[in-house]
Amino acid sequence: MYSFANDYSEGACLQIMEELIKVNFQQSAGYGLDEYCLKAEEMIREEIGQPQADVHFITGGTPCNVLAISAILKPYEAVISADTGHINTHETGAVEATGHKILTAPNDDGKLRPEDIRRICDAHTDEHMVKPAMVFVSDSTEIGTIYTKAELKAIREICDEYGLMLYLDGARLGCALTANNNDLTLKDIAEMADMFYIGGTKNGALLGEAMVIVNDSLKENFRFYIKQRCSMLAKGRIVGVSFCTFFNNGLYYKLAKHANRMANALAYVFRKHGIKLYGNSTTNQIFPILENSLIEELRKDYVFLDWGAYDDNHTIVRFVTSWNTPVKEIIGFYDYFNKLMENRTK
Amino acid sequence: MYSFANDYSEGACLQIMEELIKVNFQQSAGYGLDEYCLKAEEMIREEIGQPQADVHFITGGTPCNVLAISAILKPYEAVISADTGHINTHETGAVEATGHKILTAPNDDGKLRPEDIRRICDAHTDEHMVKPAMVFVSDSTEIGTIYTKAELKAIREICDEYGLMLYLDGARLGCALTANNNDLTLKDIAEMADMFYIGGTKNGALLGEAMVIVNDSLKENFRFYIKQRCSMLAKGRIVGVSFCTFFNNGLYYKLAKHANRMANALAYVFRKHGIKLYGNSTTNQIFPILENSLIEELRKDYVFLDWGAYDDNHTIVRFVTSWNTPVKEIIGFYDYFNKLMENRTK
Amino acid sequence: MYSFANDYSEGACLQIMEELIKVNFQQSAGYGLDEYCLKAEEMIREEIGQPQADVHFITGGTPCNVLAISAILKPYEAVISADTGHINTHETGAVEATGHKILTAPNDDGKLRPEDIRRICDAHTDEHMVKPAMVFVSDSTEIGTIYTKAELKAIREICDEYGLMLYLDGARLGCALTANNNDLTLKDIAEMADMFYIGGTKNGALLGEAMVIVNDSLKENFRFYIKQRCSMLAKGRIVGVSFCTFFNNGLYYKLAKHANRMANALAYVFRKHGIKLYGNSTTNQIFPILENSLIEELRKDYVFLDWGAYDDNHTIVRFVTSWNTPVKEIIGFYDYFNKLMENRTK
Amino acid sequence: MYSFANDYSEGACLQIMEELIKVNFQQSAGYGLDEYCLKAEEMIREEIGQPQADVHFITGGTPCNVLAISAILKPYEAVISADTGHINTHETGAVEATGHKILTAPNDDGKLRPEDIRRICDAHTDEHMVKPAMVFVSDSTEIGTIYTKAELKAIREICDEYGLMLYLDGARLGCALTANNNDLTLKDIAEMADMFYIGGTKNGALLGEAMVIVNDSLKENFRFYIKQRCSMLAKGRIVGVSFCTFFNNGLYYKLAKHANRMANALAYVFRKHGIKLYGNSTTNQIFPILENSLIEELRKDYVFLDWGAYDDNHTIVRFVTSWNTPVKEIIGFYDYFNKLMENRTK
């Protein structure tokens, strides 16, 4: 039974596995100070056009978010996020566990808007309230939508107006940057964000993300945070090797682009049958709004997640494709779904 | 210039000051283990009809909330509150600073409802999310409204259904219990809440609140929390003496009732002039919706707080009365406001 | 039965009680922004010779320490203290509860020494260890000893060498500054420490301490910490009034001097009978080393604390005098103890 | 230049790499709920003789320690450890960052003793101090020594006497269990510890450790802690596959035994030249006490760590061997060192 449950169902992409094997028995320094990490850091600095940026390799996405937030904020400061943000919903209170409040804004499309930020900042006026000090966005968002360059710029501008740091969660940044409707580049993001991470786990690494610190004032002693927050690997080289491979000949983008294409194809299948997609994602997560009885049937043959009730008869579900989704599985789904829908209309 | 800014503008009520002086030079044990505290604990157990309850005297309201929440919850557990709840808005992230997330429900009247609790619990299904484990309510609420017995019972029932602890913030519990439309008693609250506090600071004590722990499972080692969370007084006797005085001949209720009466009178003045009161509080905080130009004039002669914008021309303001608000100040305001409004309509 | 258990067995000194009564029914701003606090801040700035210092009134000593440490340190930074320091032994892990490690040095006299600081700093070399960033000292110390000006200066110098902040816990600063062998002034301390507090609770206030921030870099948003860490009083005026009274005509020093004199007299009584005093304190806490059988007898008539075993037959006990210890109680003890010892030698 | 710096200088052992490749493109559930993890959990339960134990796979050793301590302790409780314990020295205050104090005992051999535990517990008597509630030991210790069965049993007994939980850090448990002088088995440890982890990273896994929870009262909702503390891998299967491989035909022990043998051989080389070994470790870390001038020469050809000054002319250094240390490197070192010493005596 094929699974569209997520984009981390398999190991690593072939190229990364090959590189890991190649260096497996070579000795190197521990804790991310090895030659592979150093080389990957250099490659990323090049890729993002920021020769002075600091790059650190971290075990996963939640650790990245926790690290960024706890390193940026003073104890009484808070982070602003869309209420659907991963930090607010799917990190088991990891941010609060470091002592910080998340100030949230409701939304329909997974995105935070400048006016949300303004409203929240204006409402926090004295020492009886937390002090908003940073903004959290993710690209792509929890529902697969992406920020345009203009949107991100507007957020940057309001951050400047209010003296806020801007942090971008790039768990699925590859898919955002290779979406058909995207107009952002890694260089743009590095120019606008104070800190962000380039996701590896969901783009074909065994594990690991690349945290990028652009703002000089946030660089000092960041490795202390990594160690203290349980996010430093003894064999950090695993992640270093992965990112060397990712940014060799644009592999990172190719893997992401493939995931998007497979999702676009799936979206086409659903839309063909008049099924609406919640959020109209252009990246590797799509959210068909399906009749509950149809979901029951689909579950017999495919794995995917419930996302939330839509109405009494419909549920939003999530289909995720990945760097590794075989074209033949999409074709198989196309035939399968056509037949299923045909039978239902009989 | 008289101030309706809050109910802690003066020192303590006369009776408490007299008792403090009476015992001032007597030696007693430190840290709340003195004879006055012990006697006050006994009086409170009697008053609430719970001979087995634990009672602790705490420096203030935010400390009480922090103590209760951090003592009740495990690190991954969260508290459910109205989004207007004091813990969510006016405690500078003190709850999050102990590592816990607050899950919030929007509302129009300061109150949490069973269906909010159900919805939040049902949405938190696995280890990627925090686990709701307690409910926070306050009586009176942030906008002066109160819970009916039926409402609180319904909350208790859903707490039982989902295995949640129920905690009640009683910063202004005196005013709630003596409101005209109240049908709850301290005994009712002690039967329904697992933990709650009886507010002293805002009811005429120099400082201090009485935390009551009814649920046996929450009693163990609570004094460790009080000490660790900076809320234990060396001279805890100050608070003990205050609560002995409060619950002697019903002084606690008399002081609160006075505050309510003064607020009711103020409300009458505003309503007489066709001014609507946001939330229709029956306790000692009222929230007139005033024209902005009127506010400007009023500010020349009275102190009160802005609560929030109502529309382009109107702002919700807060007037608070207290155990110490002189009747003559209310009469003075009546005359003053009549005249002011008369002049404005000319 | 008279108690030498501690210096917070009674309420406030007469002068403070009188001032509290005088202003009791006057309205003032809440949360330490009232006129009494503002005046007391000004008086303290004058007293310490630091016109630019920030002064905040805090509920107690543990809160002061927690506030200072959590405001000064970044999450991965640690505080250096004598292992006997109050923060390391008698605060229920309140400092660790804010996320910080305490690095400790053994000692015989309650004091931290420059070489301890150097050794600890030199041993903390990379991101796998916490980073020492501040030094905690108390004057008087836990065993009543005091720092000389030369000793404190040497600590300041090593703090400068290693880039450490210096914080002084002044719970019993009055007694330190009025000890016979003291050569420090409040002005000296304010010149050397980055932050310190002047203790009120143990010197005759109902409650409250005056936190002084001398170092500009530590001033920003300190009130946020006070609120978040449960240490802000609604009626902050109580403490403001107390400190206005303390620094009017040198009352603060007079009260402390009295406590010292009473302790010196007690020390004389013990020494007269050949009893050694652990630490040879010159302030208001003395630590006689008594035979266990003698302790049993003494306990029938006086209250005092066990401090620790000395050898198989002797225990170190603690006698504390205060601003309020009556001369006649000391004379009474003198006669009593002479008689007791006489009977024992029969 | 060959490195004896640590036991995580290379990737994974061949057998694990082969298994990772074998399953690389198979889909499985995320977050450690995959078939490989489930199978490995079962194999470990079998190996330790505890069919009811819970097993969780964690990213690394510091995360394991943080998870165990923060899951076992209430906010006011503390953990007892040797002062040389990893949690106290090399985790950047990660334990304190979760709010807990570490109570430490000095030692000469890396081990905690029952009398240390008793002394610490007896000294913590009331709510002004933290409450000791668990004991932390590691086997092998930071200096390579191991606990005997009798020693661990004595610790278990005092834990029972004082109501403490016993947790064992098994970062190098393989080397402890295969040391020549060891008399403990995994089954013994599982009978005595409430929680412990079996180290993978330092025994030839790419990353990951197996946390074992034997005590039923500690099992509930442990996955919430893993997620919240940044220690849950999306592709948890990597660790599951590793432990399936480790406990197939005793590979885990074979790898560790090899590391020990190589260290024993190195120890022989040093001892042959009259060089003393600090701690007399029998596991894969040895600590020769070398003349400083000799260290300088050795550093030209080998990598190893300084451990600490011994006297003015000698330093304790650390040589670590691993599952992957080639026999020929040891032979090479033997010849090299003989020659070096010969030249020095000329």
mmCIF file of C-alpha atoms in Angstrom, chain A residues 28-39 41 55-58 223 226 232-240, chain C residues 127-128, chain D residues 8:
data_model
loop_
_atom_site.group_PDB
_atom_site.id
_atom_site.type_symbol
_atom_site.label_atom_id
_atom_site.label_comp_id
_atom_site.label_asym_id
_atom_site.label_seq_id
_atom_site.Cartn_x
_atom_site.Cartn_y
_atom_site.Cartn_z
ATOM 1 C CA SER A 28 37.108 13.338 11.102
ATOM 2 C CA ALA A 29 36.492 15.795 13.927
ATOM 3 C CA GLY A 30 33.291 15.442 15.914
ATOM 4 C CA TYR A 31 30.349 17.746 16.600
ATOM 5 C CA GLY A 32 30.088 19.372 13.182
ATOM 6 C CA LEU A 33 33.660 20.630 13.055
ATOM 7 C CA ASP A 34 34.700 18.146 10.359
ATOM 8 C CA GLU A 35 35.845 18.914 6.848
ATOM 9 C CA TYR A 36 32.502 17.920 5.282
ATOM 10 C CA CYS A 37 30.569 20.336 7.432
ATOM 11 C CA LEU A 38 33.115 23.084 6.794
ATOM 12 C CA LYS A 39 32.861 22.519 3.059
ATOM 13 C CA GLU A 41 28.996 25.665 5.128
ATOM 14 C CA VAL A 55 25.964 28.037 8.995
ATOM 15 C CA HIS A 56 25.258 25.257 11.525
ATOM 16 C CA PHE A 57 23.950 21.765 10.941
ATOM 17 C CA ILE A 58 21.110 20.719 13.218
ATOM 18 C CA ARG A 223 27.079 26.412 19.289
ATOM 19 C CA ILE A 226 22.981 23.772 19.888
ATOM 20 C CA MET A 232 24.377 18.666 18.345
ATOM 21 C CA LEU A 233 25.391 15.402 16.705
ATOM 22 C CA ALA A 234 28.659 13.681 17.632
ATOM 23 C CA LYS A 235 28.856 12.592 13.996
ATOM 24 C CA GLY A 236 27.762 15.912 12.572
ATOM 25 C CA ARG A 237 29.547 14.875 9.406
ATOM 26 C CA ILE A 238 26.434 12.962 8.342
ATOM 27 C CA VAL A 239 24.629 16.235 7.799
ATOM 28 C CA GLY A 240 27.674 17.973 6.372
ATOM 29 C CA GLU C 127 30.579 24.978 23.995
ATOM 30 C CA HIS C 128 30.296 21.596 25.689
ATOM 31 C CA TYR D 8 32.925 8.786 17.021
#
